[in-house]
XYZ file of C-alpha atoms in Angstrom:
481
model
C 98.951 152.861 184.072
C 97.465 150.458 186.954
C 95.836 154.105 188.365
C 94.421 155.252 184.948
C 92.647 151.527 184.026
C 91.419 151.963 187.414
C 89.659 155.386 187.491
C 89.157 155.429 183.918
C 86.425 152.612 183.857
C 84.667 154.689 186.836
C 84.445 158.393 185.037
C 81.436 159.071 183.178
C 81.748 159.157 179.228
C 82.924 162.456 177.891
C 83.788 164.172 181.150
C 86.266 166.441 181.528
C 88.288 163.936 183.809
C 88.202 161.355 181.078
C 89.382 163.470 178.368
C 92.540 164.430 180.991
C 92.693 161.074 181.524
C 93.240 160.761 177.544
C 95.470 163.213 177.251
C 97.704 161.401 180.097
C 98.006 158.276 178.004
C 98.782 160.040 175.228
C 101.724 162.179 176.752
C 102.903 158.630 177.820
C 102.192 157.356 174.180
C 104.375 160.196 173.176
C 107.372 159.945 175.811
C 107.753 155.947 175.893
C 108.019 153.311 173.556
C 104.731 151.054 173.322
C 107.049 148.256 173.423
C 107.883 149.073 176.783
C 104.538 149.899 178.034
C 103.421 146.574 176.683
C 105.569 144.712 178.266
C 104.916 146.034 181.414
C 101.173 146.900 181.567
C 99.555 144.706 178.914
C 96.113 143.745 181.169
C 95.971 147.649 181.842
C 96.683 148.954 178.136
C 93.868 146.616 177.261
C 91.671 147.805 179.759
C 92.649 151.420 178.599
C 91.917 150.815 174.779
C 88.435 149.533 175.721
C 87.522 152.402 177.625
C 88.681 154.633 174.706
C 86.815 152.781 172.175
C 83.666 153.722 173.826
C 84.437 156.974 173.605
C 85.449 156.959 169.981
C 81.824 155.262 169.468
C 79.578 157.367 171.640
C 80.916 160.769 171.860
C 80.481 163.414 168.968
C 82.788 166.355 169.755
C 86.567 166.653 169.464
C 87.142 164.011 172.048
C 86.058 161.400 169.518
C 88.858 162.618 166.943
C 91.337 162.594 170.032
C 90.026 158.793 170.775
C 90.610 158.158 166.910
C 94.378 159.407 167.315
C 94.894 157.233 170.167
C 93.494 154.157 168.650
C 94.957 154.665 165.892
C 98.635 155.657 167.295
C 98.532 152.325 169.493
C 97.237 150.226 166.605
C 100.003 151.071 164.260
C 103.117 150.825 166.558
C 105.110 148.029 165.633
C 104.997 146.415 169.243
C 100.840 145.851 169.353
C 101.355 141.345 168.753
C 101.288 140.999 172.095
C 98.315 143.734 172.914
C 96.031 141.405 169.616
C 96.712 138.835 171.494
C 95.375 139.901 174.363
C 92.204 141.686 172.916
C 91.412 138.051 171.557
C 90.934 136.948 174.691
C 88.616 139.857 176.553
C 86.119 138.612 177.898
C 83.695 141.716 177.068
C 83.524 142.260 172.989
C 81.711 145.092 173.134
C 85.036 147.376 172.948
C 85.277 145.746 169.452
C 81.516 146.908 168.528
C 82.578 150.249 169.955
C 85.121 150.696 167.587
C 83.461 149.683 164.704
C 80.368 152.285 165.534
C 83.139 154.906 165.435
C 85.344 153.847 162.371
C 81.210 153.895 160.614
C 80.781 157.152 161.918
C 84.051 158.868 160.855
C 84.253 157.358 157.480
C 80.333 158.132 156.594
C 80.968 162.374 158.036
C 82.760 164.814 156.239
C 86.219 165.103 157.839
C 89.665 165.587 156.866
C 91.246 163.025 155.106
C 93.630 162.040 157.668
C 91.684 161.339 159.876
C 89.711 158.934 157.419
C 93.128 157.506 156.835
C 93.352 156.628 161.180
C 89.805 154.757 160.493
C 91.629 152.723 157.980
C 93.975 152.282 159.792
C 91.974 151.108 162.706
C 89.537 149.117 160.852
C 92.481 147.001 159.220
C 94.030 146.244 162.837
C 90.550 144.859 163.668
C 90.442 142.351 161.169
C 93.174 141.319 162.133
C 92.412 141.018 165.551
C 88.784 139.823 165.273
C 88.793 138.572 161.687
C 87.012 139.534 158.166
C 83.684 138.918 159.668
C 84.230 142.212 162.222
C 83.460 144.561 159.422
C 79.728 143.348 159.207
C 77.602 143.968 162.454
C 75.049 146.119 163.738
C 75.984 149.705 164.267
C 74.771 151.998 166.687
C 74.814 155.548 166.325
C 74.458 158.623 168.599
C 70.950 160.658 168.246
C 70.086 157.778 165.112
C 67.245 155.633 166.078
C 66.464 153.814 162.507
C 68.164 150.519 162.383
C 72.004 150.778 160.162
C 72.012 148.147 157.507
C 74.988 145.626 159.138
C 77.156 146.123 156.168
C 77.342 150.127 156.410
C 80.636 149.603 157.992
C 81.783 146.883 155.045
C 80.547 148.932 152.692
C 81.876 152.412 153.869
C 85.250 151.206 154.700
C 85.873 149.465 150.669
C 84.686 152.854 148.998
C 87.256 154.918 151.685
C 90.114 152.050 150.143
C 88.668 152.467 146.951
C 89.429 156.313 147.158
C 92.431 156.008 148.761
C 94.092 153.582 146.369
C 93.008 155.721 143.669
C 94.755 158.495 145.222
C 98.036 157.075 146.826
C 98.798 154.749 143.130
C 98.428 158.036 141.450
C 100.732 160.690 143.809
C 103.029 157.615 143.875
C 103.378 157.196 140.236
C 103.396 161.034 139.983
C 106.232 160.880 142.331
C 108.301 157.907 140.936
C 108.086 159.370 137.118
C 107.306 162.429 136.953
C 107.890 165.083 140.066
C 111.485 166.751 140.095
C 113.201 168.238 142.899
C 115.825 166.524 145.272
C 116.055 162.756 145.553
C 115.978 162.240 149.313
C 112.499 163.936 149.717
C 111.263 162.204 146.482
C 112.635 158.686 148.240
C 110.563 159.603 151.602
C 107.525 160.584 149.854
C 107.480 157.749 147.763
C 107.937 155.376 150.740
C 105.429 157.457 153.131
C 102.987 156.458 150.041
C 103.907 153.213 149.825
C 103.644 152.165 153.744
C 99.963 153.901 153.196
C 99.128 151.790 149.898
C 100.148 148.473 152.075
C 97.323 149.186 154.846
C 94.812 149.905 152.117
C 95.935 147.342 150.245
C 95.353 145.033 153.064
C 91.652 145.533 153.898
C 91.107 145.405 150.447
C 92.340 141.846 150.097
C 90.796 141.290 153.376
C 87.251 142.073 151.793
C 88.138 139.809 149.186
C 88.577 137.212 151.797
C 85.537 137.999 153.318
C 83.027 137.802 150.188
C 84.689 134.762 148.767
C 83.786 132.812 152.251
C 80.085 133.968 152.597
C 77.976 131.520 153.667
C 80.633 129.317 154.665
C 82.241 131.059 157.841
C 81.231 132.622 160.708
C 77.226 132.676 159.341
C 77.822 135.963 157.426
C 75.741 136.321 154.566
C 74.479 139.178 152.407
C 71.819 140.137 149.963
C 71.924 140.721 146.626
C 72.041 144.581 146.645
C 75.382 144.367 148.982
C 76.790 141.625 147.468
C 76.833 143.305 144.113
C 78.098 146.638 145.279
C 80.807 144.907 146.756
C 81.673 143.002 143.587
C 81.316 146.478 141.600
C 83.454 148.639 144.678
C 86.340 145.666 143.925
C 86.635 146.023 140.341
C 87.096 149.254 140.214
C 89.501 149.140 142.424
C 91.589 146.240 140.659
C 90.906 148.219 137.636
C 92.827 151.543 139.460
C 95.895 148.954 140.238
C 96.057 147.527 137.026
C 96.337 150.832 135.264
C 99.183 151.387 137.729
C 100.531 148.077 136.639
C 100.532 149.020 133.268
C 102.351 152.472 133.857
C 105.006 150.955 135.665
C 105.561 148.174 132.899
C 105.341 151.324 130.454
C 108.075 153.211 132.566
C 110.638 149.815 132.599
C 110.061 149.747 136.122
C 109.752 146.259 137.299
C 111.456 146.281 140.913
C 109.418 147.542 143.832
C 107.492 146.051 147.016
C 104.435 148.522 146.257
C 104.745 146.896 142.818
C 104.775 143.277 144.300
C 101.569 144.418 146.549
C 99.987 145.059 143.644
C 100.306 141.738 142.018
C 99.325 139.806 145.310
C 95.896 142.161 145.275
C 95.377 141.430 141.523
C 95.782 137.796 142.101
C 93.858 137.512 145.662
C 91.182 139.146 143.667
C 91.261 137.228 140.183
C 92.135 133.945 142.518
C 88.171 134.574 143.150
C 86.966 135.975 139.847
C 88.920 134.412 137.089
C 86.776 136.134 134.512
C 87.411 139.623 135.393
C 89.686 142.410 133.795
C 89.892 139.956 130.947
C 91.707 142.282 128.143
C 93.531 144.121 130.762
C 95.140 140.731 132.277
C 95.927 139.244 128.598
C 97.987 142.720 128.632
C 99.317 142.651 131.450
C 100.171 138.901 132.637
C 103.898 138.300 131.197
C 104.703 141.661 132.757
C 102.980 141.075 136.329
C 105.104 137.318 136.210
C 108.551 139.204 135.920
C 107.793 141.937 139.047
C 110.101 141.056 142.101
C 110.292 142.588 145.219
C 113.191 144.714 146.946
C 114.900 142.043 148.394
C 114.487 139.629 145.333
C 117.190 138.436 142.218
C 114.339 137.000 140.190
C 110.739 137.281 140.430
C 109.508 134.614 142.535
C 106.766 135.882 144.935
C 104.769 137.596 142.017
C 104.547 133.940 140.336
C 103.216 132.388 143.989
C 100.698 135.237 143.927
C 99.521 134.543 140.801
C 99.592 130.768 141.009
C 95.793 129.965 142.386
C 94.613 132.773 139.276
C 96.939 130.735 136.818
C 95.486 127.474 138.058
C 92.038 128.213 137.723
C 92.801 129.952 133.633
C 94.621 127.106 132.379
C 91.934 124.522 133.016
C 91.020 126.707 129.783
C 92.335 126.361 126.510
C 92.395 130.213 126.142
C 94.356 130.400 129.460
C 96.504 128.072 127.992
C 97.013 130.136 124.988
C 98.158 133.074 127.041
C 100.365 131.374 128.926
C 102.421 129.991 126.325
C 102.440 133.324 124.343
C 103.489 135.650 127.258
C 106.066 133.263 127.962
C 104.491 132.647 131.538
C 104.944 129.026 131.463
C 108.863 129.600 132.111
C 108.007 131.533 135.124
C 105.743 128.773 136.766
C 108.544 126.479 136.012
C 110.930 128.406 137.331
C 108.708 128.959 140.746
C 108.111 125.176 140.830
C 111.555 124.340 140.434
C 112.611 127.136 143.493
C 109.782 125.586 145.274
C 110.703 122.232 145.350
C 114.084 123.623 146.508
C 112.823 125.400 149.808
C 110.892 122.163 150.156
C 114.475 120.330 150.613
C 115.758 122.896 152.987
C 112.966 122.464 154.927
C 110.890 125.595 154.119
C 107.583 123.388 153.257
C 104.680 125.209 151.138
C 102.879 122.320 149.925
C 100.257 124.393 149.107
C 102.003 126.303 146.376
C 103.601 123.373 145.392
C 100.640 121.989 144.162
C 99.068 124.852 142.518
C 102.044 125.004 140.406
C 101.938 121.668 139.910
C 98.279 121.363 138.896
C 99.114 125.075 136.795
C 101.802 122.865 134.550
C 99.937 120.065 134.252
C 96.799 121.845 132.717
C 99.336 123.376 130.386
C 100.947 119.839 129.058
C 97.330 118.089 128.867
C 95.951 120.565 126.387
C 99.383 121.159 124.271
C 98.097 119.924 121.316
C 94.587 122.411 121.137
C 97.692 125.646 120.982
C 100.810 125.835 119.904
C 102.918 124.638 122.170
C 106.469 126.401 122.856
C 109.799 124.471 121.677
C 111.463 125.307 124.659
C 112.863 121.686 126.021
C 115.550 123.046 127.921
C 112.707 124.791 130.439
C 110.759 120.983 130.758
C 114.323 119.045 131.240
C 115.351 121.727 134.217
C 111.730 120.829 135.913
C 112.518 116.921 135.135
C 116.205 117.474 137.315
C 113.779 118.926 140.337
C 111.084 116.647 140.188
C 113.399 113.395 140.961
C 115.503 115.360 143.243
C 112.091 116.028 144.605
C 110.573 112.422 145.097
C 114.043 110.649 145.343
C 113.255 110.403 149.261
C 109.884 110.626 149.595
C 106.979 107.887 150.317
C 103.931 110.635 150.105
C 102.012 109.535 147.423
C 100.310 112.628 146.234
C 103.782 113.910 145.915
C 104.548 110.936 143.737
C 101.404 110.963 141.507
C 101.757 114.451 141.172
C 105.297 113.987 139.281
C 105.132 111.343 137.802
C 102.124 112.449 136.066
C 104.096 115.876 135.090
C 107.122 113.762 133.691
C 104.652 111.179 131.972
C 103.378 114.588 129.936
C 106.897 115.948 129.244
C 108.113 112.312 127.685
C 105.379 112.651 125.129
C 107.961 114.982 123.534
C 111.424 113.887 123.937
C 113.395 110.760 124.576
C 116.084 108.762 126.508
C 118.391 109.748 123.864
C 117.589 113.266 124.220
C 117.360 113.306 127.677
C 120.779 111.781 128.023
C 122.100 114.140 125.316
C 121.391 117.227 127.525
C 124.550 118.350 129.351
C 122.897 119.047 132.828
C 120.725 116.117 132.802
C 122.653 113.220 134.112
C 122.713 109.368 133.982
C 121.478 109.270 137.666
C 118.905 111.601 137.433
C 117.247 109.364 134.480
C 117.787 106.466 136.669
C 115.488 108.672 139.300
C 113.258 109.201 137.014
C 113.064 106.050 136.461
C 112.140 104.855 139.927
C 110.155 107.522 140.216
C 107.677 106.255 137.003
C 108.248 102.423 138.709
C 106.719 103.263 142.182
C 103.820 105.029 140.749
C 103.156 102.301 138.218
C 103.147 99.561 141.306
C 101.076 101.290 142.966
C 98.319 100.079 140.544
C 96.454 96.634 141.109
C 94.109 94.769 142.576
C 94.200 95.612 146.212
C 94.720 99.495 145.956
C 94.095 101.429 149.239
C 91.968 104.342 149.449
C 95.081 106.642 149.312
C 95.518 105.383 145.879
C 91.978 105.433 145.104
C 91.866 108.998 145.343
C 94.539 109.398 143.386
C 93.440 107.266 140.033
C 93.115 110.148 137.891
C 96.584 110.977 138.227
C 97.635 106.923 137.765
C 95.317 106.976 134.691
C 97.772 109.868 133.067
C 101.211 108.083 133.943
C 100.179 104.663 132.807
C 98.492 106.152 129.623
C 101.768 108.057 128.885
C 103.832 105.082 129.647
C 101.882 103.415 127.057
C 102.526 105.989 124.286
C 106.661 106.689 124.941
C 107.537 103.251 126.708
C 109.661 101.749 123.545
C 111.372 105.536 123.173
C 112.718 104.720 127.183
C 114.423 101.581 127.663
C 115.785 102.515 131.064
C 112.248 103.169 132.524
C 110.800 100.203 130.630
C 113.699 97.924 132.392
C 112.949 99.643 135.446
C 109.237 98.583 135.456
C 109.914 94.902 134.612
C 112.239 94.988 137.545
């Protein structure tokens, strides 16, 4: 390895020395584990891959598709963290231009689609080495002396997804409900297609990323033309998954990782445009709430993807609508409510948190403009985790947040009722309680800024206590106290 970095940076580009030289690396690619050659030669590997890359850009005979292999062979392995984090810090970037000059040049040729599939595959480990902003730049091509637009690569590599989504959703729904033949090669084509679907899948959401930052990041900004073919290249491509969606909901199928994936794109992408796939969503939503992965009992991760989407849709009274008739509502609850319980095993994802929060919240404000589910038993469960939730806690957006929540669920119940519910205990009223106490001291004349910023929140719990006080003598007592 230590002789290879060193000769290979000396031979001249396409010689016949540096493709042996190639060839070398990848009979040692071949005969050892990456892990170990890693471990051992990281600074050379590096060295090695940057050399390659300039092949992969500049050449245009075979040895470019035997630089593609390469790349793409060392990209994939399982052991490249360490080799990221090393590219990161190269001095010289140009190895990253390289590659994206040869990844433009493979995916806008006619060549076999495998070896489109290695481009993908190497364009989605550079993003995330170098970020969303790698797939715009200026691209240089052999014997091409026009300027390239510096979104050819963008552009090129979310029609290649585009196509290959299209393709891999269909063979894989072909091959999950329709192909016969034996069960162990039906099993290993299905999860060859899905381990395909989850790089594709990637740069897609990646894209996503990348459009719903512009102008804000890393001074990447595009016209109008680009912009909208983007936007157009995207919802087709949403559109291909949801149709997949809907097949599997149509077969019963509602287990599956590539089925998970799918929700997380659809929500990544809907997180962004709220508007889009209207009909097909309205369809769809109940269904894409109750997908869980492999390794789940309950769907739990479809409902976190979803959450920003769901936020954004219920600040509308038709969003609200749909989420009380697909039932959805239960499943944010029940996410909240699992949430809150990672929170107090120290697995923290305020983030989430929140959105379901804010999700629930948007649903209770506007219950009277729909008609609003009789389903107290799902509210009371939320009440139990929201004071097991603030019972030792002195953040006050965390206690704004829930007492505002339970200030909207009292509108429509009672102590009695409360206390009348066989899993809701004396103490946890008494929580609940302090809970509505704290946040209603927190109001007065010498407020800090912290609680300030959270007035709109105060506004809703001291409103609500207004309207339910005389139904809840325990909270009443405890705000006197």
């Amino acid at each position: 390895m230590k002789l290879l970095a060193c000769q290979m940076s000396t031979l001249p580009d396409g010689s016949h020395l540096m493709e042996l030289a190639m060839k070398l690396v990848q009979l040692m690619l071949r005969k050892l584990s990456l892990g170990i050659i890693n471990n051992d030669h990281l600074s050379e590997l590096s060295i090695i891959v940057a050399i390659i890359a300039r092949q992969f850009a500049f050449l245009q005979n075979a040895m470019k598709f035997e630089a593609l292999h390469l790349l793409s062979a060392i990209f994939s392995s399982e052991h490249t963290t360490l080799l990221h984090d090393a590219f990161r810090v190269m001095p010289n970037q140009n190895w990253s231009n390289h590659i994206r000059d040869g990844v433009a040049a493979i995916l806008q040729n006619r060549v076999a689609p495998a070896e489109k599939f290695e481009a993908l595959i190497v364009a989605e480990s550079m993003v995330s080495i170098m970020g969303e902003g790698w797939l715009v730049g200026q691209i240089n091509l052999p014997n091409i002396h026009d300027p390239i637009p510096a979104d050819r690569c963008l552009l090129l590599v979310l029609e290649s997804s585009r196509v290959e989504v299209s393709v891999l959703l269909n063979e894989l729904a072909y091959a999950k409900y329709e192909a016969s033949g034996s069960s162990s090669s039906t099993a290993e084509t299905i999860i060859l297609k899905q381990q395909k679907v989850t790089i594709v899948f990637s740069l897609v959401e990646k894209i996503i990323k990348l459009i719903s930052n512009i102008g804000e990041s890393e001074g990447h900004d595009f016209d109008e033309s680009t912009f909208t073919k983007v936007i157009k290249g995207l919802n087709e491509t949403i559109g291909v998954v949801l149709e997949y969606l809907q097949d599997a909901k149509e077969h019963g199928q509602k287990r599956g990782n590539d089925l998970l994936a799918s929700v997380r794109l659809v929500g990544s992408y809907l997180a962004e445009t709220p508007i889009a796939c209207k009909e097909k969503i309205r369809e769809l939503l109940g269904y894409m709430l109750s997908v869980e992965g492999e390794d789940e009992s309950s769907p739990f991760y479809s409902v976190c993807f979803l959450l920003p989407m769901l936020c954004q849709m219920t600040m509308k009274i038709e969003g609200c609508k749909l989420l009380a008739s697909s039932g959805g509502y239960k499943a944010v609850v029940d996410c909240l409510i699992k949430l809150i319980g990672q929170n107090r095993h120290g697995v923290e994802d305020n983030g989430c948190i929140f959105l379901a929060c804010d999700t629930i919240m948007n649903f209770l404000l506007k219950r009277e403009q729909f008609c609003f589910p009789e389903d107290e038993l799902t509210f009371f469960n939320l009440l139990k985790a929201l004071a097991i939730w603030t019972e030792n806690t002195n953040d006050l957006s965390v206690l704004m947040m829930a007492s505002s929540i339970c200030a909207l669920v009292f509108d429509f119940t009672s102590e009695e009722a409360l206390l009348n519910h066989p899993d809701l205990s004396s103490s946890c009223l008494n929580s609940l309680s302090r809970l509505i106490a704290r946040s209603l001291a927190s109001w007065g004349q010498d407020m800090s800024d912290v609680v300030k910023g959270e007035m709109d929140l105060l506004e809703i719990v001291t409103a609500g206590y207004s309207r339910w006080a005389n139904r809840f003598p325990r909270i009443r007592n405890a705000v006197k106290r």
